[in-house]
Short mmCIF file of N, CA and C and ligand atoms in Angstrom, two decimals:
data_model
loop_
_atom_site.label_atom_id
_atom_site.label_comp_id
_atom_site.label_asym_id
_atom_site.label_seq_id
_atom_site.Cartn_x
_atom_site.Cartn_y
_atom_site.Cartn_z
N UNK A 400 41.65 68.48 8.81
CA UNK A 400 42.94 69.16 8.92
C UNK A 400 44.00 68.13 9.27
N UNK A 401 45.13 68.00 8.49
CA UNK A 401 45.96 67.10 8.48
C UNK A 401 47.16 67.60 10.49
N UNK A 402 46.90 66.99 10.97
CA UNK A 402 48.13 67.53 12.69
C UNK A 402 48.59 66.08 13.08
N UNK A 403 49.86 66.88 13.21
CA UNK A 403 50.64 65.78 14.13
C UNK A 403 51.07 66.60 15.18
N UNK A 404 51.05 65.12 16.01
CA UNK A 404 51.12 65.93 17.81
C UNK A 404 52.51 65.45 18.13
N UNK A 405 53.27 66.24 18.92
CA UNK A 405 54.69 65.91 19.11
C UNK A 405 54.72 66.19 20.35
N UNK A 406 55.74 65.73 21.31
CA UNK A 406 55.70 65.89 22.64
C UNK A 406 56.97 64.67 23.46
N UNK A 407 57.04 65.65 24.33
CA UNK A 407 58.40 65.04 25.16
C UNK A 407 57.72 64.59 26.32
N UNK A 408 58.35 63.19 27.12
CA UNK A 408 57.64 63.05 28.35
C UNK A 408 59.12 62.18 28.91
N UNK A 409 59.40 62.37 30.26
CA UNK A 409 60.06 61.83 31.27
C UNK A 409 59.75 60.14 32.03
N UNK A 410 58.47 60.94 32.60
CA UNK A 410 57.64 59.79 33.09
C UNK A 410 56.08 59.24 32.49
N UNK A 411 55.94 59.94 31.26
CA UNK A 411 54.91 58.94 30.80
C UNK A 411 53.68 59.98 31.28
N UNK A 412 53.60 61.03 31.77
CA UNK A 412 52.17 61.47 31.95
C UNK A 412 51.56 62.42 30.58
N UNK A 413 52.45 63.04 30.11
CA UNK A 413 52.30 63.72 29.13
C UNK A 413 52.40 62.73 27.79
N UNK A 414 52.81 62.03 27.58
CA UNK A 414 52.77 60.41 26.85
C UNK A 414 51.31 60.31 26.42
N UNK A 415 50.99 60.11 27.91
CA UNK A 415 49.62 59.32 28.19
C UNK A 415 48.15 60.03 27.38
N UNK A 416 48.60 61.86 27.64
CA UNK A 416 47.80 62.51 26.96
C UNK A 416 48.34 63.20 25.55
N UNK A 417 49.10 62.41 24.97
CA UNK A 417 49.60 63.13 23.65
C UNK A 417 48.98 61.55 22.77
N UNK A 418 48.96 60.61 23.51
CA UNK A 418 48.54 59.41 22.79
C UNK A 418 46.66 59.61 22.80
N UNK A 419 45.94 60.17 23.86
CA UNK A 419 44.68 60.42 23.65
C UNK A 419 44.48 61.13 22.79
N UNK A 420 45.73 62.90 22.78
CA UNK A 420 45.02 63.43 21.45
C UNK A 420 44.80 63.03 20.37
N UNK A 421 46.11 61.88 19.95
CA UNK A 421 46.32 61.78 18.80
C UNK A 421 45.36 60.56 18.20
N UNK A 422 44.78 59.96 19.14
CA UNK A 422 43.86 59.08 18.67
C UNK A 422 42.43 59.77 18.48
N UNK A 423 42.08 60.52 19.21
CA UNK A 423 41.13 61.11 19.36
C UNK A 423 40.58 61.56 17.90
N UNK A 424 42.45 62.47 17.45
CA UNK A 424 42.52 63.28 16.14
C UNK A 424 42.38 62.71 14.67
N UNK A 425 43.06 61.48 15.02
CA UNK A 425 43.56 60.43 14.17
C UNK A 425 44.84 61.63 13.15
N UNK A 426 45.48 61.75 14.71
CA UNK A 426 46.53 62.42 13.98
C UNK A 426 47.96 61.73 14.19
N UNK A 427 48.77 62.24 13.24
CA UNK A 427 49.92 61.65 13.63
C UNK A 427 51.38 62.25 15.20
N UNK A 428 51.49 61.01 15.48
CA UNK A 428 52.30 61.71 16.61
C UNK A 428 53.81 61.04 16.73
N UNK A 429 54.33 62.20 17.34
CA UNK A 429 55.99 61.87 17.20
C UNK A 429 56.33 61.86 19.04
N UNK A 430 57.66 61.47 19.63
CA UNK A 430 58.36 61.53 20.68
C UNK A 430 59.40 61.89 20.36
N UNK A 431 59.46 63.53 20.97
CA UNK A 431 60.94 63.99 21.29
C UNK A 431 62.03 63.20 21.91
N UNK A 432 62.80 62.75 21.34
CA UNK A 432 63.75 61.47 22.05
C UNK A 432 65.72 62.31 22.30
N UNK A 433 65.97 62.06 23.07
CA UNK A 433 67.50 63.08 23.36
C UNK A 433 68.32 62.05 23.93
N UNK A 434 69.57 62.25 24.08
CA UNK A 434 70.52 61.01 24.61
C UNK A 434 70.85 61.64 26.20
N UNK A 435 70.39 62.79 26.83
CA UNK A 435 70.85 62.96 28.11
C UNK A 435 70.00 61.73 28.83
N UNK A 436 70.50 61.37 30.12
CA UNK A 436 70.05 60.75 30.80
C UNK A 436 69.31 61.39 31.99
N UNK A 437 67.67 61.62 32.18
CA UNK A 437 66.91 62.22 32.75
C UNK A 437 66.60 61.26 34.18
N UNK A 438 67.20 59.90 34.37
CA UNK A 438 66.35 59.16 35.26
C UNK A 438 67.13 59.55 36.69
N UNK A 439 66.36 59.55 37.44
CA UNK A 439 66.82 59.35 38.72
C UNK A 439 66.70 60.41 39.62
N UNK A 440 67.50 61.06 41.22
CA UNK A 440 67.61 62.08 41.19
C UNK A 440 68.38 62.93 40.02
N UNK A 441 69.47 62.23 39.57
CA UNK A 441 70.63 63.15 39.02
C UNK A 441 70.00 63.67 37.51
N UNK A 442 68.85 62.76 37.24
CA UNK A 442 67.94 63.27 36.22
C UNK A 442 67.03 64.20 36.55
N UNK A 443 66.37 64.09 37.28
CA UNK A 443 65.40 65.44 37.80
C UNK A 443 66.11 66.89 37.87
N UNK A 444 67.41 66.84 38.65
CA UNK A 444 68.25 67.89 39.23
C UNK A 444 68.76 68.43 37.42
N UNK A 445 69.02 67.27 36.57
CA UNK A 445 69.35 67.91 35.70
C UNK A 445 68.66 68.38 34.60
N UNK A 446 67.21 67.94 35.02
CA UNK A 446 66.09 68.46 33.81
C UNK A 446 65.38 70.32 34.74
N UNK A 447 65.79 69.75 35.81
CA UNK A 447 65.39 71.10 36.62
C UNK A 447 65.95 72.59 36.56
N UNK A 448 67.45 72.06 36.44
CA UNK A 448 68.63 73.13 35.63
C UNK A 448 68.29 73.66 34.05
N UNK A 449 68.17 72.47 33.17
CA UNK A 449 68.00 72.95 31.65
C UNK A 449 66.42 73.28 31.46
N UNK A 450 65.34 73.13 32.10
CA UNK A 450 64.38 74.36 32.00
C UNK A 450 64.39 75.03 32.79
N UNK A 451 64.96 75.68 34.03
CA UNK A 451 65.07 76.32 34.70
C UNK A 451 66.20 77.88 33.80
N UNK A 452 66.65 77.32 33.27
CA UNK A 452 68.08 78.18 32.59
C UNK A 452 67.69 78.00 31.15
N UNK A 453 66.41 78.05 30.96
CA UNK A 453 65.99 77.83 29.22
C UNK A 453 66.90 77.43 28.30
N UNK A 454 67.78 76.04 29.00
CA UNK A 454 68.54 75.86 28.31
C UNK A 454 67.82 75.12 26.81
N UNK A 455 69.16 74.92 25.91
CA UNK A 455 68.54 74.46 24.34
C UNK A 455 69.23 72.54 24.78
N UNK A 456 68.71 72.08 24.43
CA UNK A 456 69.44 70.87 24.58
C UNK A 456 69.63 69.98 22.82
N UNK A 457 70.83 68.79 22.61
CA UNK A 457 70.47 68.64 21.44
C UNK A 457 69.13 67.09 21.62
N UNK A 458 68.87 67.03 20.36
CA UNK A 458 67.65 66.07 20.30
C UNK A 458 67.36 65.75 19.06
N UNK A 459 67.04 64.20 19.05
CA UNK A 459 66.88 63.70 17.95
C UNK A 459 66.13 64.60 16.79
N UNK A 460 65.81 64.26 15.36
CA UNK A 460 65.21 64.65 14.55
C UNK A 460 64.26 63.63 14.79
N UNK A 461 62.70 64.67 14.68
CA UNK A 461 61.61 63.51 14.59
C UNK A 461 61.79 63.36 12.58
N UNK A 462 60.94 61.60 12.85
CA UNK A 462 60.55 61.17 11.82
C UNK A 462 59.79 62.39 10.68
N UNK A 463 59.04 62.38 10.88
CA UNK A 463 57.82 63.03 10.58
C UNK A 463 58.40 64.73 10.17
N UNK A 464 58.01 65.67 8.92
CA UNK A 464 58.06 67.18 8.86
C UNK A 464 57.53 67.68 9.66
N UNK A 465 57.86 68.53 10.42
CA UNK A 465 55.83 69.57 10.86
C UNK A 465 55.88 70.24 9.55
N UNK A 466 56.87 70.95 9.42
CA UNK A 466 56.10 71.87 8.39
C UNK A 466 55.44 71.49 7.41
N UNK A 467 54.83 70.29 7.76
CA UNK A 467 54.11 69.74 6.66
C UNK A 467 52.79 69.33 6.97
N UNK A 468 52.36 69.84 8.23
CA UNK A 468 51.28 69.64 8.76
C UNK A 468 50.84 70.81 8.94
N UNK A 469 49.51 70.80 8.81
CA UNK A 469 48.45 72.02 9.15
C UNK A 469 48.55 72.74 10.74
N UNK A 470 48.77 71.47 11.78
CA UNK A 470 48.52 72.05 13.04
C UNK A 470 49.83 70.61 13.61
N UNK A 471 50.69 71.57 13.94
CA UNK A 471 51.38 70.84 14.74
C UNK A 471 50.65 70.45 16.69
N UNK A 472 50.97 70.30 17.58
CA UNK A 472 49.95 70.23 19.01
C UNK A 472 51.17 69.90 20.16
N UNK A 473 51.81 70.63 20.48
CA UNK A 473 52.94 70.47 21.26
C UNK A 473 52.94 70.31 22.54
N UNK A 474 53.17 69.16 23.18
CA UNK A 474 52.78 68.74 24.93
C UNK A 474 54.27 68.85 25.40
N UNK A 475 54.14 69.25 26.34
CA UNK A 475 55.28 69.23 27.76
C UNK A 475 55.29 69.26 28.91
N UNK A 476 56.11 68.67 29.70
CA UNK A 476 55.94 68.77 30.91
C UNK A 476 56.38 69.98 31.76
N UNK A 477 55.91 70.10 32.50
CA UNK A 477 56.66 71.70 33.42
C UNK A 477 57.98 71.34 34.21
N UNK A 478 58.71 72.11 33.97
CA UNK A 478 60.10 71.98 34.53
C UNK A 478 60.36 73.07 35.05
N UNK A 479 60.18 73.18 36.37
CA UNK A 479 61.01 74.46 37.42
C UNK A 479 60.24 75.95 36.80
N UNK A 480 58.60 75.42 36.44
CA UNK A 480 57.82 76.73 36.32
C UNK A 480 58.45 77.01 34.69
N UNK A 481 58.99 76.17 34.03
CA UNK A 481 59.90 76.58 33.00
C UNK A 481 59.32 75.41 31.70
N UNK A 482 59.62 75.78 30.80
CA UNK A 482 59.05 74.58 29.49
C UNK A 482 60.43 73.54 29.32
N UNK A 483 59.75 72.42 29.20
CA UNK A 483 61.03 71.01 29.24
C UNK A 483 62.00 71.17 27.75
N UNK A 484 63.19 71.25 28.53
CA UNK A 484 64.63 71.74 27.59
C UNK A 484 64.15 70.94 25.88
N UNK A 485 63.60 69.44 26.27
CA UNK A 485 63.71 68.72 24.84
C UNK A 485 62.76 69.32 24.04
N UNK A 486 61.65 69.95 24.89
CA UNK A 486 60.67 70.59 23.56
C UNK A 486 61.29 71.75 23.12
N UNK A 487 61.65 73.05 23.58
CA UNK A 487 62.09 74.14 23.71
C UNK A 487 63.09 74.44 22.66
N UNK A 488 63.76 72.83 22.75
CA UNK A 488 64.54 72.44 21.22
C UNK A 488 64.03 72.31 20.18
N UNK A 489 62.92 71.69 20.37
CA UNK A 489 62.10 71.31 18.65
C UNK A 489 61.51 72.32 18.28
N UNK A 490 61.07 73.74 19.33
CA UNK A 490 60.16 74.79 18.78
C UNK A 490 61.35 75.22 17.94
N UNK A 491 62.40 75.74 19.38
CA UNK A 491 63.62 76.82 18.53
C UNK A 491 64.03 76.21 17.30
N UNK A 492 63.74 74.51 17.23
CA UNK A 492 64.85 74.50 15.76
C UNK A 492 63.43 74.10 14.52
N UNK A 493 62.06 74.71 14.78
CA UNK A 493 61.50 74.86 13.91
C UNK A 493 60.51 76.29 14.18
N UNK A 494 61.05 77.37 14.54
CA UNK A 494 60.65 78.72 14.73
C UNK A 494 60.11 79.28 13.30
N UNK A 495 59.05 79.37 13.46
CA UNK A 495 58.97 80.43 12.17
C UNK A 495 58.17 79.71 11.16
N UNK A 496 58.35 78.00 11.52
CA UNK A 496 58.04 77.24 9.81
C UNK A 496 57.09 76.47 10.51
N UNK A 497 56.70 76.47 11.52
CA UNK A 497 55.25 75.64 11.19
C UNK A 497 54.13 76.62 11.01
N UNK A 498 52.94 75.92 10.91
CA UNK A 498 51.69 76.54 10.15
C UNK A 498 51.07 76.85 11.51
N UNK A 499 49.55 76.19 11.94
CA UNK A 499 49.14 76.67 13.56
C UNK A 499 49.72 75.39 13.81
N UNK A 500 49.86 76.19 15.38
CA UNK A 500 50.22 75.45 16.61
C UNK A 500 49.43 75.52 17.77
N UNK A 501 49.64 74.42 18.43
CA UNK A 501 48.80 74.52 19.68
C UNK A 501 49.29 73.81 20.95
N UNK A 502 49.13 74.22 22.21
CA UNK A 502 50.14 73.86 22.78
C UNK A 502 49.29 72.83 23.92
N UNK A 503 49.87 71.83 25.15
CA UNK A 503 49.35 71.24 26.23
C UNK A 503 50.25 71.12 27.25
N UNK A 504 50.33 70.89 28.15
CA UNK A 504 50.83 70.67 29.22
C UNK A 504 50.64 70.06 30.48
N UNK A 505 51.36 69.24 30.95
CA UNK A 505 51.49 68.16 32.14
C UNK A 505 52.11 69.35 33.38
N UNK A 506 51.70 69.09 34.35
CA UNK A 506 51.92 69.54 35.44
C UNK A 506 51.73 68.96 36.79
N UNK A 507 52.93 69.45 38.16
CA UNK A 507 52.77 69.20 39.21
C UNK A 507 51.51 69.76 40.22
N UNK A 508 51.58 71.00 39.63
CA UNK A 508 51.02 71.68 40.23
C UNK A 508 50.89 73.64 40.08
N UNK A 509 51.78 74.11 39.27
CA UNK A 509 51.81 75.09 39.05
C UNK A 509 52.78 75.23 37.69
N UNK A 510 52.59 76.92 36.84
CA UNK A 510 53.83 76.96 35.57
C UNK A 510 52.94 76.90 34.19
N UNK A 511 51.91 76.48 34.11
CA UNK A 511 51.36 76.04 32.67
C UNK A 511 51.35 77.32 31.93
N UNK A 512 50.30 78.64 33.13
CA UNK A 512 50.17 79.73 31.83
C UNK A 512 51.78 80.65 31.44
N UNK A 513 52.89 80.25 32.53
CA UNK A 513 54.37 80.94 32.30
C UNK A 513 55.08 79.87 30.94
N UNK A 514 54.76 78.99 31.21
CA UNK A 514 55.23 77.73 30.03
C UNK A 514 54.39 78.48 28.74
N UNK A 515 53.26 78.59 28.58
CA UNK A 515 52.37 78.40 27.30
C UNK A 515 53.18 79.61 26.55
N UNK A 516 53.35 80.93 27.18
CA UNK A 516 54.04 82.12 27.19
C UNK A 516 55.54 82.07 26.40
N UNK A 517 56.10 80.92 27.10
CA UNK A 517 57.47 80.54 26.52
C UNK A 517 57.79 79.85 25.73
N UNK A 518 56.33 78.88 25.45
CA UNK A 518 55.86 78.04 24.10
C UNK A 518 56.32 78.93 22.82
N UNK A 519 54.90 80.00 22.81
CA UNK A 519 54.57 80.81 22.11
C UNK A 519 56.06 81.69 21.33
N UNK A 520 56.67 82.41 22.65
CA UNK A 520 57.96 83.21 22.10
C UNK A 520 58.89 82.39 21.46
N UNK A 521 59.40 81.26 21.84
CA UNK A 521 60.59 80.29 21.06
C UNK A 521 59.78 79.80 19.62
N UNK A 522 58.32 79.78 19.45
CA UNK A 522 58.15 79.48 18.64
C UNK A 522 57.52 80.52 17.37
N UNK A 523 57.77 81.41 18.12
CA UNK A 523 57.22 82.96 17.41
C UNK A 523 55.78 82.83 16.70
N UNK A 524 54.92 82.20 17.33
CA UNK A 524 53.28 82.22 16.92
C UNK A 524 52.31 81.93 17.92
N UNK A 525 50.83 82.16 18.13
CA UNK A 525 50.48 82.19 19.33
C UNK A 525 49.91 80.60 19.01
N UNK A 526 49.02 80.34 20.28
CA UNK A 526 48.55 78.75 19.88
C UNK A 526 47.14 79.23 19.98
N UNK A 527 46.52 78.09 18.63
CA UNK A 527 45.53 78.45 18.64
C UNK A 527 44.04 77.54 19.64
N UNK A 528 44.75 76.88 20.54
CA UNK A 528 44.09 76.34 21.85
C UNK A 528 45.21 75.80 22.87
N UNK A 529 45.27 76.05 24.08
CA UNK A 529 45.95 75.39 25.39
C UNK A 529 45.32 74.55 25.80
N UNK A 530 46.04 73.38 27.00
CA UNK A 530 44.83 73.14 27.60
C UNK A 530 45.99 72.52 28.73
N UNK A 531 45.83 72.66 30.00
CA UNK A 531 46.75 72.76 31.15
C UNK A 531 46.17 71.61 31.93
N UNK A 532 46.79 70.42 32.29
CA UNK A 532 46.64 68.76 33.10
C UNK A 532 47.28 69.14 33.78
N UNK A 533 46.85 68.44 35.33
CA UNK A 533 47.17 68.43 36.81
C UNK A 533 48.03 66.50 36.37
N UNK A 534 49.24 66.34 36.83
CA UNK A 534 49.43 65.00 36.76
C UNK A 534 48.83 64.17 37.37
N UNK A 535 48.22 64.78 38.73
CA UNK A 535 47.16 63.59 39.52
C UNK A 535 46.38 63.35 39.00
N UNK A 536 45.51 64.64 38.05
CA UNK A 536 44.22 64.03 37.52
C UNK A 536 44.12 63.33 35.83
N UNK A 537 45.21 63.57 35.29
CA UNK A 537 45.23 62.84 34.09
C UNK A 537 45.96 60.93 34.86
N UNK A 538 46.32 60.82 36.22
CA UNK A 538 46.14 59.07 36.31
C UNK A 538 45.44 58.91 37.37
N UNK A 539 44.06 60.03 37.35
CA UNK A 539 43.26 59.23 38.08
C UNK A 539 41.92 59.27 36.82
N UNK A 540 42.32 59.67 35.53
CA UNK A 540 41.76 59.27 34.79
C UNK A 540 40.60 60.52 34.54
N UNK A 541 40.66 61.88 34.76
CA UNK A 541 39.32 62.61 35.51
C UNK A 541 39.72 63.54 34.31
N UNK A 542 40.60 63.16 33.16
CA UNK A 542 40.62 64.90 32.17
C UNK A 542 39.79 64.94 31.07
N UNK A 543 39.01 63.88 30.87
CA UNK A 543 38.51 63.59 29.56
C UNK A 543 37.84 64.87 28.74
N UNK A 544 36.94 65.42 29.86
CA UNK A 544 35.82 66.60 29.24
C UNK A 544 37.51 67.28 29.56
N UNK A 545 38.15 68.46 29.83
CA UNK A 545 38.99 69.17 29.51
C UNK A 545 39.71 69.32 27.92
N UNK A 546 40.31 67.86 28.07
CA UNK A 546 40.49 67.27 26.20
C UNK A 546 39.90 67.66 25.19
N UNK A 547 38.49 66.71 25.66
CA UNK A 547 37.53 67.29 24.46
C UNK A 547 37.50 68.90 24.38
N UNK A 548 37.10 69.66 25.44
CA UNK A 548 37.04 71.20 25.11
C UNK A 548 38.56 71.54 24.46
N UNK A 549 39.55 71.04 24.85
CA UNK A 549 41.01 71.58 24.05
C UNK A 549 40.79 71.28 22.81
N UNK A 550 40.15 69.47 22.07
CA UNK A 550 39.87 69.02 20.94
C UNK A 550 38.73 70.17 19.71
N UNK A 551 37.92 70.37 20.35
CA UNK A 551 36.66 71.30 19.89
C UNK A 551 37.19 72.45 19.62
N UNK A 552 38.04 72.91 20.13
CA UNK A 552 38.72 74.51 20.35
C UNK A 552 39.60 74.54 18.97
N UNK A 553 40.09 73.48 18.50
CA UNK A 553 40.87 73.41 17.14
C UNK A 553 40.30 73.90 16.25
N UNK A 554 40.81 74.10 15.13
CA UNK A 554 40.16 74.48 13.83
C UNK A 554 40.20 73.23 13.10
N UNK A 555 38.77 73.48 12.11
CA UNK A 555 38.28 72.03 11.74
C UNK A 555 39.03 71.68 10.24
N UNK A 556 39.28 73.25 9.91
CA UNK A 556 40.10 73.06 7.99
C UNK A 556 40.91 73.50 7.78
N UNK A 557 41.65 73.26 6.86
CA UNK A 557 43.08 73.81 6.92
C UNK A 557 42.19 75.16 6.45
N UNK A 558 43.47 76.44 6.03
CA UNK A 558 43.23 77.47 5.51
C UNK A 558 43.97 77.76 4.02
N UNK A 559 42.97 78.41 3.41
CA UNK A 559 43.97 78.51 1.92
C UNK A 559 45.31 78.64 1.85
N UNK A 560 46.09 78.89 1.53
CA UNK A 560 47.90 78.87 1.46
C UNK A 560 47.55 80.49 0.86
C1 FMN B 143 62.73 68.68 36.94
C2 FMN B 143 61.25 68.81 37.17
C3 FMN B 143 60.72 70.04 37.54
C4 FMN B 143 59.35 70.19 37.73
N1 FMN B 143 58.85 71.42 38.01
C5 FMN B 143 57.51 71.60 38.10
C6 FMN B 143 56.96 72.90 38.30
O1 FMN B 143 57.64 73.91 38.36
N2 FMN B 143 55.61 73.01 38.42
C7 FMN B 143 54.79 71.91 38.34
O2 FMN B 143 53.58 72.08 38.44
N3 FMN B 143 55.29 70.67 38.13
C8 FMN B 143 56.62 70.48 38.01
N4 FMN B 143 57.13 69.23 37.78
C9 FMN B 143 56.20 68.12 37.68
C10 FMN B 143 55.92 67.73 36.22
O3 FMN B 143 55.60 68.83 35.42
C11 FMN B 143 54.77 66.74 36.16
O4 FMN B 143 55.00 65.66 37.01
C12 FMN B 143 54.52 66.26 34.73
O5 FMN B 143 53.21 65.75 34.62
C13 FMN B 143 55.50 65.18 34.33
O6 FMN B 143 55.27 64.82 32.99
P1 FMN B 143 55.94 63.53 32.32
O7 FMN B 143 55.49 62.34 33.14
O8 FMN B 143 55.38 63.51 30.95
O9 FMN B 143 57.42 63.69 32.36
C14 FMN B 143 58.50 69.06 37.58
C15 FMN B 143 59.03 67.82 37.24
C16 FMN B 143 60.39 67.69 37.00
C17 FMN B 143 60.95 66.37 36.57
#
């Protein structure tokens, strides 16, 4: 099955596991890239506001179609119990036109199954595997078997058109 994995990351934890899937998959992968400036406090406070307030933010065009992939695999980080503004953008501005999807998520500590929920609605289709990372334990290196069960959980062929 032809998937590319797309995914937004701040600090690199969700990075870290969008680069395992995609090697894993030998799929192709993109980075949601945006011109706000996220660093610092005044970056946190303001990534905390635009998923907190489901805001839409604007954001680059990735390289790459989805709708041209079998299984798109969408990672994000949790923002204020809320899905991160830059993905939230790429579902809403491809609602409707990708094929399956499947979703992942980086976390502090709480938000994944309210995120997966809000995945799903902006992108109007369900996913056809989750799989929810603690940020401590994807850099202390401990998610591997989780992965694989998210990896296995995929579908192995595309489906007729
Ligand atoms: C603005 C902001 C809000 C956050 N809110 C939550 C939250 O509600 N629940 C949670 O478990 N983690 C929360 N986190 C922690 C991130 O989800 C977590 O650190 C994630 O792994 C970061 O991914 P990244 O390194 O790819 O940016 C928040 C982080 C930021 C920057």
């Amino acid at each position: 099955m032809n998937a590319l994995v797309v995914y937004f990351s701040r600090t690199g934890t969700t990075r870290k596991v969008a680069e395992t899937i995609a090697s894993s998959l030998g799929a192709d992968i993109e980075a949601i890239h945006e011109s706000k400036d996220r660093r610092g406090l005044r970056g946190y406070l303001r990534s905390a506001f635009d998923g907190t307030l489901g805001r839409w933010v604007p954001t680059d065009a990735v390289d790459r179609d989805p709708t041209r992939y079998d299984l798109v695999i969408v990672g994000t980080p949790v923002w204020g119990w809320s899905l991160s503004a830059p993905v939230r953008s790429f579902l809403s501005n491809h609602a409707r036109r990708l094929h399956k999807v499947a979703f992942f998520v980086t976390e502090g500590g709480g938000g994944a199954r309210r995120v997966f929920e809000q995945m799903a609605q902006v992108v109007a289709a369900d996913p056809v595997a989750t799989l929810a990372l603690a940020q401590r334990d994807v850099e202390r290196g401990t998610v591997s078997s989780a992965i694989e069960s998210f990896l296995a959980a995929l579908p192995k062929k595309a489906t007729a058109p």
